[in-house]
Amino acid sequence: MAAPDRSSPASDGETFRCSGALTIGRAGSTARELDAMPEGMTIDLSDVERMDTVGAWLIHRTQRDRGAKLVGAAPEVEALLEQVAAADHPVRVRPDIRPPLARTLEDIGTWTFETGRTLLGLIGFFGATLIGFGNVIRRPSRLRVNAVVQAFDSVGVRALGIIGLMSFLIGVVIGQQGAVQLAQFGAEVYTINLIGRLTVRELGPLMTAIMVAGRSGSAFAAQIGTMKITEEIDAMRTIGVSPIEALVVPRVLAAVLMMPLLAFFSMLLGIIGGGVFCWLILKIPPATFAMRISEVVPVHDLYVGLIKAPVFGFIIALGGCFQGMLVSGNSEEVGRRTTNAVVQSIFMVIVLDAVFAVFFSKIGWL
């Protein structure tokens, strides 16, 4: 390989003749020799056999900064030099500072667009899930019983401990805070009313739904998202297995069936927690507490909680599976979609809880 060499000065400056390969292996020596040449040089590339992007950049930089003239370049060398020149543009170190109002409006518009697109996608996924349930009902043999039982264990049995502890402590907190406020009016006995109605009607199903969303909804999104990345779902479609029937239907069915049981368990533990507080702090005997609970908590409060629970379970499972199906790209996307599943599920549960509150008040279940 011949190194670039210098010839005698031409009429408009000296000529720098390059021969052989002008690649990264000769970048250091070539750069030093080019720096030693005078301004207005002529670079002769007629003997260059091979050139890479580093060599092309050295030639382009010399032509740009020192006004060098290029001669004798082969067509492929000229094409490479043109590509390097096209890529030579200053990099913006700091982004343009836009007015705060414009940034706010853009953020609101982006959020609105993403929310609308997610809502439309969720509605479509809801329809696909209903179709999957319809196919399973028409052909019960397509129901994957093992998957349903495994989902029962994941959503229900393994959640009993954390939900029971959380509900017990919430019952204690409600009793303590209610007693502090009611003591100002000498009405500590009405702490039982507060514990019973608030736990059975609202906090039992709502806190259970939030816990299931954070525990099982995120798991659904992560499991299905990982299967998307590893192309297991594509393989299922290839062999004629519907991912909705195989993955979504068992999880949704398990969440719908287990949520009323978990909500009832949460109500029971919340009342027990409040009863323990009333017994130890307010000196209300357990028998009195139980009798008072049966008097002040109407049966329709229990119906309200048990009606809301399966709806919450359906929304949580649907949101988790939907976000899992949206995963694409890499493992970072799994984490992002899992977070979206939890946030989306909790938001929809709270919105539905408000809708239920208005509905039940309209029909007289107060």
Coordinates of C-alpha atoms in Angstrom, one line a residue:
M1 CA 0.0 0.0 0.0
A2 CA 1.5 3.3 -1.1
A3 CA 1.2 6.2 1.3
P4 CA 0.0 9.6 0.2
D5 CA 2.9 11.6 -1.2
R6 CA 3.5 15.2 -2.0
S7 CA 4.7 16.5 -5.4
S8 CA 6.2 19.8 -6.6
P9 CA 4.0 22.9 -6.3
A10 CA 1.4 23.5 -9.1
S11 CA 0.4 26.9 -10.4
D12 CA -2.3 27.3 -7.7
G13 CA -0.4 25.5 -4.9
E14 CA 1.1 22.1 -4.3
T15 CA -0.5 18.8 -5.3
F16 CA -1.1 16.1 -2.8
R17 CA -1.2 12.7 -4.6
C18 CA -2.9 9.8 -2.8
S19 CA -2.3 6.2 -3.9
G20 CA -3.3 2.8 -2.5
A21 CA -5.8 2.6 0.3
L22 CA -7.0 5.7 2.1
T23 CA -8.5 4.1 5.1
I24 CA -8.6 4.3 8.9
G25 CA -5.3 2.6 9.1
R26 CA -3.6 5.6 7.4
A27 CA -5.8 8.2 9.1
G28 CA -3.1 9.6 11.4
S29 CA -0.3 9.9 9.0
T30 CA -2.6 11.2 6.2
A31 CA -4.0 13.9 8.6
R32 CA -0.5 15.1 9.5
E33 CA 0.6 15.3 5.9
L34 CA -2.5 17.2 4.9
D35 CA -2.0 19.6 7.7
A36 CA 1.6 20.3 6.4
M37 CA 0.3 21.2 3.0
P38 CA -0.3 24.9 2.1
E39 CA -3.7 26.5 1.5
G40 CA -5.3 26.0 -1.9
M41 CA -3.7 22.6 -2.5
T42 CA -4.8 20.2 -5.1
I43 CA -5.6 16.6 -4.0
D44 CA -5.1 14.0 -6.7
L45 CA -7.2 10.9 -6.0
S46 CA -6.6 9.1 -9.3
D47 CA -4.4 6.4 -7.8
V48 CA -6.6 5.6 -4.8
E49 CA -7.7 2.0 -4.9
R50 CA -9.9 1.9 -1.8
M51 CA -11.3 4.5 0.6
D52 CA -13.5 4.2 3.7
T53 CA -15.6 6.9 5.5
V54 CA -12.6 8.0 7.7
G55 CA -10.5 8.7 4.6
A56 CA -13.4 10.4 2.9
W57 CA -13.9 12.5 6.0
L58 CA -10.3 13.6 6.0
I59 CA -10.5 14.6 2.3
H60 CA -13.8 16.4 2.8
R61 CA -12.6 18.3 5.8
T62 CA -9.5 19.5 4.0
Q63 CA -11.7 20.6 1.0
R64 CA -14.2 22.3 3.3
D65 CA -11.7 24.1 5.6
R66 CA -8.7 24.8 3.4
G67 CA -10.3 25.2 0.0
A68 CA -8.6 22.1 -1.5
K69 CA -9.4 21.1 -5.1
L70 CA -10.1 17.4 -5.8
V71 CA -9.1 15.8 -9.1
G72 CA -9.0 12.3 -10.5
A73 CA -11.6 10.8 -8.1
A74 CA -13.2 7.5 -9.3
P75 CA -17.1 7.4 -9.4
E76 CA -17.3 5.3 -6.3
V77 CA -14.9 7.6 -4.4
E78 CA -17.0 10.6 -5.6
A79 CA -20.2 8.9 -4.3
L80 CA -18.6 8.3 -0.9
L81 CA -17.4 11.9 -0.7
E82 CA -20.9 13.1 -1.5
Q83 CA -22.4 11.0 1.2
V84 CA -19.9 12.3 3.8
A85 CA -20.6 15.9 2.7
A86 CA -24.3 15.3 2.9
A87 CA -23.9 14.1 6.5
D88 CA -21.7 17.0 7.5
H89 CA -24.1 19.3 9.3
P90 CA -23.8 21.0 12.8
V91 CA -25.3 19.1 15.7
R92 CA -27.7 21.1 17.8
V93 CA -26.4 20.8 21.4
R94 CA -29.4 22.5 23.0
P95 CA -33.0 22.3 21.7
D96 CA -34.9 25.4 20.8
I97 CA -36.6 27.0 23.8
R98 CA -40.3 27.3 23.0
P99 CA -42.7 29.5 24.9
P100 CA -44.2 27.8 27.9
L101 CA -47.8 28.2 26.5
A102 CA -46.8 26.4 23.3
R103 CA -45.2 23.6 25.3
T104 CA -48.2 23.2 27.5
L105 CA -50.6 23.1 24.5
E106 CA -48.5 20.6 22.7
D107 CA -48.3 18.4 25.8
I108 CA -52.1 18.6 26.3
G109 CA -52.6 17.8 22.6
T110 CA -50.3 14.8 22.7
W111 CA -51.9 13.5 25.9
T112 CA -55.4 13.9 24.4
F113 CA -54.4 12.1 21.2
E114 CA -52.7 9.2 23.1
T115 CA -55.7 8.9 25.4
G116 CA -58.1 8.8 22.5
R117 CA -56.1 6.2 20.6
T118 CA -55.7 4.1 23.8
L119 CA -59.5 4.3 24.4
L120 CA -60.3 3.2 20.8
G121 CA -57.8 0.3 21.1
L122 CA -59.3 -0.7 24.4
I123 CA -62.8 -0.8 23.0
G124 CA -61.6 -2.9 20.1
F125 CA -59.8 -5.3 22.5
F126 CA -63.0 -5.4 24.6
G127 CA -64.9 -6.6 21.5
A128 CA -62.2 -9.2 20.6
T129 CA -62.4 -10.5 24.2
L130 CA -66.2 -10.8 24.0
I131 CA -65.8 -12.7 20.7
G132 CA -63.3 -15.0 22.4
F133 CA -65.8 -15.6 25.2
G134 CA -68.5 -16.3 22.6
N135 CA -66.3 -18.9 20.9
V136 CA -65.6 -20.6 24.2
I137 CA -69.3 -20.7 25.1
R138 CA -70.2 -22.2 21.8
R139 CA -67.3 -24.8 22.1
P140 CA -66.6 -25.4 25.7
S141 CA -63.8 -27.8 24.8
R142 CA -61.7 -24.7 23.7
L143 CA -61.6 -23.4 27.3
R144 CA -58.2 -24.1 28.8
V145 CA -59.1 -25.3 32.2
N146 CA -55.5 -25.6 33.4
A147 CA -54.9 -22.0 32.5
V148 CA -58.0 -20.9 34.4
V149 CA -57.1 -22.9 37.5
Q150 CA -53.6 -21.4 37.4
A151 CA -55.0 -17.9 37.1
F152 CA -57.4 -18.7 40.1
D153 CA -54.3 -19.5 42.1
S154 CA -52.4 -16.4 41.0
V155 CA -55.2 -13.9 41.3
G156 CA -57.1 -15.3 44.3
V157 CA -55.3 -17.8 46.6
R158 CA -51.9 -16.1 46.6
A159 CA -53.5 -12.7 47.1
L160 CA -55.3 -13.6 50.3
G161 CA -52.4 -12.8 52.7
I162 CA -51.6 -9.3 51.5
I163 CA -55.3 -8.4 51.0
G164 CA -56.2 -9.7 54.4
L165 CA -53.4 -7.8 56.1
M166 CA -54.2 -4.6 54.3
S167 CA -57.9 -4.8 55.0
F168 CA -57.3 -5.5 58.7
L169 CA -55.1 -2.5 59.1
I170 CA -57.4 -0.3 57.1
G171 CA -60.2 -1.3 59.5
V172 CA -58.0 -0.3 62.4
V173 CA -57.2 3.0 60.8
I174 CA -60.8 3.8 60.1
G175 CA -61.8 3.0 63.6
Q176 CA -59.0 5.1 65.1
Q177 CA -59.6 8.2 62.9
G178 CA -63.4 7.9 63.3
A179 CA -63.2 7.6 67.1
V180 CA -60.9 10.7 67.3
Q181 CA -63.4 12.8 65.4
L182 CA -66.6 11.4 67.0
A183 CA -65.1 11.8 70.5
Q184 CA -65.5 15.5 70.1
F185 CA -69.3 15.0 70.2
G186 CA -69.3 12.1 72.6
A187 CA -70.4 9.7 69.9
E188 CA -67.7 7.2 69.9
V189 CA -70.3 4.4 69.6
Y190 CA -71.0 5.5 66.1
T191 CA -67.5 4.4 65.1
I192 CA -69.1 1.0 64.5
N193 CA -71.4 2.6 61.9
L194 CA -68.5 4.2 60.2
I195 CA -66.4 1.0 60.1
G196 CA -69.3 -1.2 58.9
R197 CA -70.7 0.9 56.1
L198 CA -67.5 2.3 54.8
T199 CA -65.7 -1.1 54.7
V200 CA -68.6 -3.1 53.2
R201 CA -69.8 -0.5 50.7
E202 CA -66.6 1.2 49.5
L203 CA -63.2 0.4 50.8
G204 CA -63.6 -3.4 50.7
P205 CA -64.1 -3.7 46.9
L206 CA -62.1 -0.6 46.1
M207 CA -58.9 -1.4 48.0
T208 CA -59.1 -5.0 46.8
A209 CA -59.3 -3.8 43.2
I210 CA -56.3 -1.5 43.7
M211 CA -54.3 -4.3 45.2
V212 CA -55.3 -6.8 42.4
A213 CA -54.5 -4.1 39.8
G214 CA -51.0 -3.6 41.2
R215 CA -50.4 -7.3 41.7
S216 CA -52.3 -9.3 39.0
G217 CA -52.9 -6.6 36.4
S218 CA -49.2 -5.9 36.2
A219 CA -48.4 -9.6 36.1
F220 CA -50.8 -10.1 33.1
A221 CA -49.2 -7.2 31.2
A222 CA -45.6 -8.5 31.9
Q223 CA -46.4 -12.1 31.1
I224 CA -48.2 -11.3 27.8
G225 CA -45.6 -8.6 26.9
T226 CA -42.7 -11.0 27.4
M227 CA -44.5 -13.5 25.1
K228 CA -44.9 -10.8 22.5
I229 CA -41.1 -10.1 22.6
T230 CA -40.2 -13.8 22.4
E231 CA -42.6 -14.2 19.5
E232 CA -44.6 -16.9 21.3
I233 CA -47.9 -15.1 20.4
D234 CA -46.9 -15.1 16.7
A235 CA -46.1 -18.8 17.0
M236 CA -49.6 -19.4 18.5
R237 CA -51.2 -17.6 15.6
T238 CA -49.1 -19.6 13.2
I239 CA -50.4 -23.0 14.5
G240 CA -54.0 -21.7 14.6
V241 CA -54.3 -20.9 18.3
S242 CA -56.1 -17.7 19.2
P243 CA -54.1 -15.7 21.7
I244 CA -57.4 -14.1 23.0
E245 CA -58.8 -17.5 23.8
A246 CA -55.6 -19.0 25.1
L247 CA -54.2 -16.0 27.2
V248 CA -56.9 -13.4 27.7
V249 CA -60.1 -15.4 28.4
P250 CA -58.6 -17.5 31.3
R251 CA -57.2 -14.4 33.0
V252 CA -60.3 -12.3 32.6
L253 CA -62.5 -15.2 33.8
A254 CA -60.3 -15.8 36.8
A255 CA -60.4 -12.1 37.7
V256 CA -64.2 -11.8 37.4
L257 CA -64.8 -14.9 39.5
M258 CA -62.3 -14.3 42.2
M259 CA -62.9 -10.5 42.8
P260 CA -66.2 -11.0 44.6
L261 CA -64.6 -13.6 46.9
L262 CA -61.6 -11.4 47.5
A263 CA -63.8 -8.3 48.1
F264 CA -65.9 -10.3 50.7
F265 CA -62.8 -11.5 52.4
S266 CA -61.5 -7.9 52.5
M267 CA -64.8 -6.7 54.0
L268 CA -64.7 -9.3 56.7
L269 CA -61.1 -8.6 57.6
G270 CA -61.7 -4.9 57.6
I271 CA -64.7 -5.3 60.0
I272 CA -62.6 -7.6 62.2
G273 CA -59.8 -5.0 62.3
G274 CA -62.2 -2.3 63.3
G275 CA -63.8 -4.6 65.9
V276 CA -60.4 -5.3 67.5
F277 CA -59.7 -1.6 67.8
C278 CA -63.2 -1.0 69.3
W279 CA -62.6 -3.8 71.8
L280 CA -59.1 -2.8 72.9
I281 CA -59.4 1.0 72.7
L282 CA -63.1 1.9 73.0
K283 CA -63.8 -1.0 75.3
I284 CA -66.8 -2.2 73.2
P285 CA -67.3 -5.9 73.6
P286 CA -67.1 -8.1 70.5
A287 CA -70.6 -9.3 70.9
T288 CA -71.9 -5.7 71.1
F289 CA -69.8 -4.8 68.1
A290 CA -71.2 -7.7 66.0
M291 CA -74.8 -7.0 67.0
R292 CA -74.4 -3.3 66.2
I293 CA -72.8 -4.1 62.8
S294 CA -75.8 -6.3 61.9
E295 CA -78.1 -3.4 62.7
V296 CA -76.4 -0.5 61.0
V297 CA -75.2 -2.2 57.8
P298 CA -78.1 -2.8 55.5
V299 CA -77.9 -5.9 53.2
H300 CA -77.9 -3.8 50.1
D301 CA -74.5 -2.4 51.1
L302 CA -73.2 -5.9 50.8
Y303 CA -74.9 -6.2 47.4
V304 CA -73.3 -2.9 46.3
G305 CA -69.8 -4.2 47.1
L306 CA -70.3 -7.6 45.5
I307 CA -71.8 -6.1 42.4
K308 CA -68.9 -3.7 41.9
A309 CA -66.2 -6.4 42.5
P310 CA -66.6 -8.5 39.3
V311 CA -66.8 -5.4 37.2
F312 CA -63.6 -4.1 38.7
G313 CA -62.0 -7.5 38.1
F314 CA -63.0 -7.5 34.4
I315 CA -61.6 -4.0 33.9
I316 CA -58.3 -4.8 35.6
A317 CA -57.8 -8.0 33.7
L318 CA -58.8 -6.4 30.4
G319 CA -56.4 -3.5 30.9
G320 CA -53.5 -5.7 31.9
C321 CA -53.9 -8.0 28.9
F322 CA -54.5 -5.1 26.5
Q323 CA -51.3 -3.4 27.5
G324 CA -49.4 -6.7 27.3
M325 CA -50.6 -7.1 23.7
L326 CA -49.3 -3.6 22.9
V327 CA -45.7 -4.5 23.8
S328 CA -43.2 -4.3 20.9
G329 CA -39.5 -3.8 20.6
N330 CA -37.5 -4.6 23.7
S331 CA -37.7 -5.3 27.5
E332 CA -38.0 -1.6 28.3
E333 CA -41.3 -1.6 26.5
V334 CA -42.5 -4.4 28.9
G335 CA -41.8 -2.2 31.9
R336 CA -43.5 0.8 30.4
R337 CA -46.6 -1.2 29.4
T338 CA -46.7 -2.8 32.8
T339 CA -46.7 0.6 34.4
N340 CA -49.4 1.8 32.0
A341 CA -51.5 -1.3 32.9
V342 CA -51.5 -0.5 36.6
V343 CA -52.2 3.2 36.2
Q344 CA -54.9 2.6 33.6
S345 CA -56.6 0.0 35.7
I346 CA -56.6 2.0 38.9
F347 CA -57.9 5.1 37.0
M348 CA -60.8 3.2 35.4
V349 CA -61.6 1.5 38.7
I350 CA -61.9 4.8 40.5
V351 CA -64.0 6.3 37.6
L352 CA -66.3 3.3 37.7
D353 CA -66.6 3.5 41.5
A354 CA -67.8 7.1 41.1
V355 CA -70.3 6.0 38.5
F356 CA -71.6 3.2 40.7
A357 CA -72.0 5.6 43.6
V358 CA -74.2 7.9 41.5
F359 CA -76.2 4.9 40.1
F360 CA -76.9 3.3 43.5
S361 CA -77.8 6.6 45.0
K362 CA -80.4 7.1 42.2
I363 CA -82.0 3.7 42.9
G364 CA -82.2 4.4 46.6
W365 CA -79.4 2.1 47.9
L366 CA -78.0 4.7 50.2

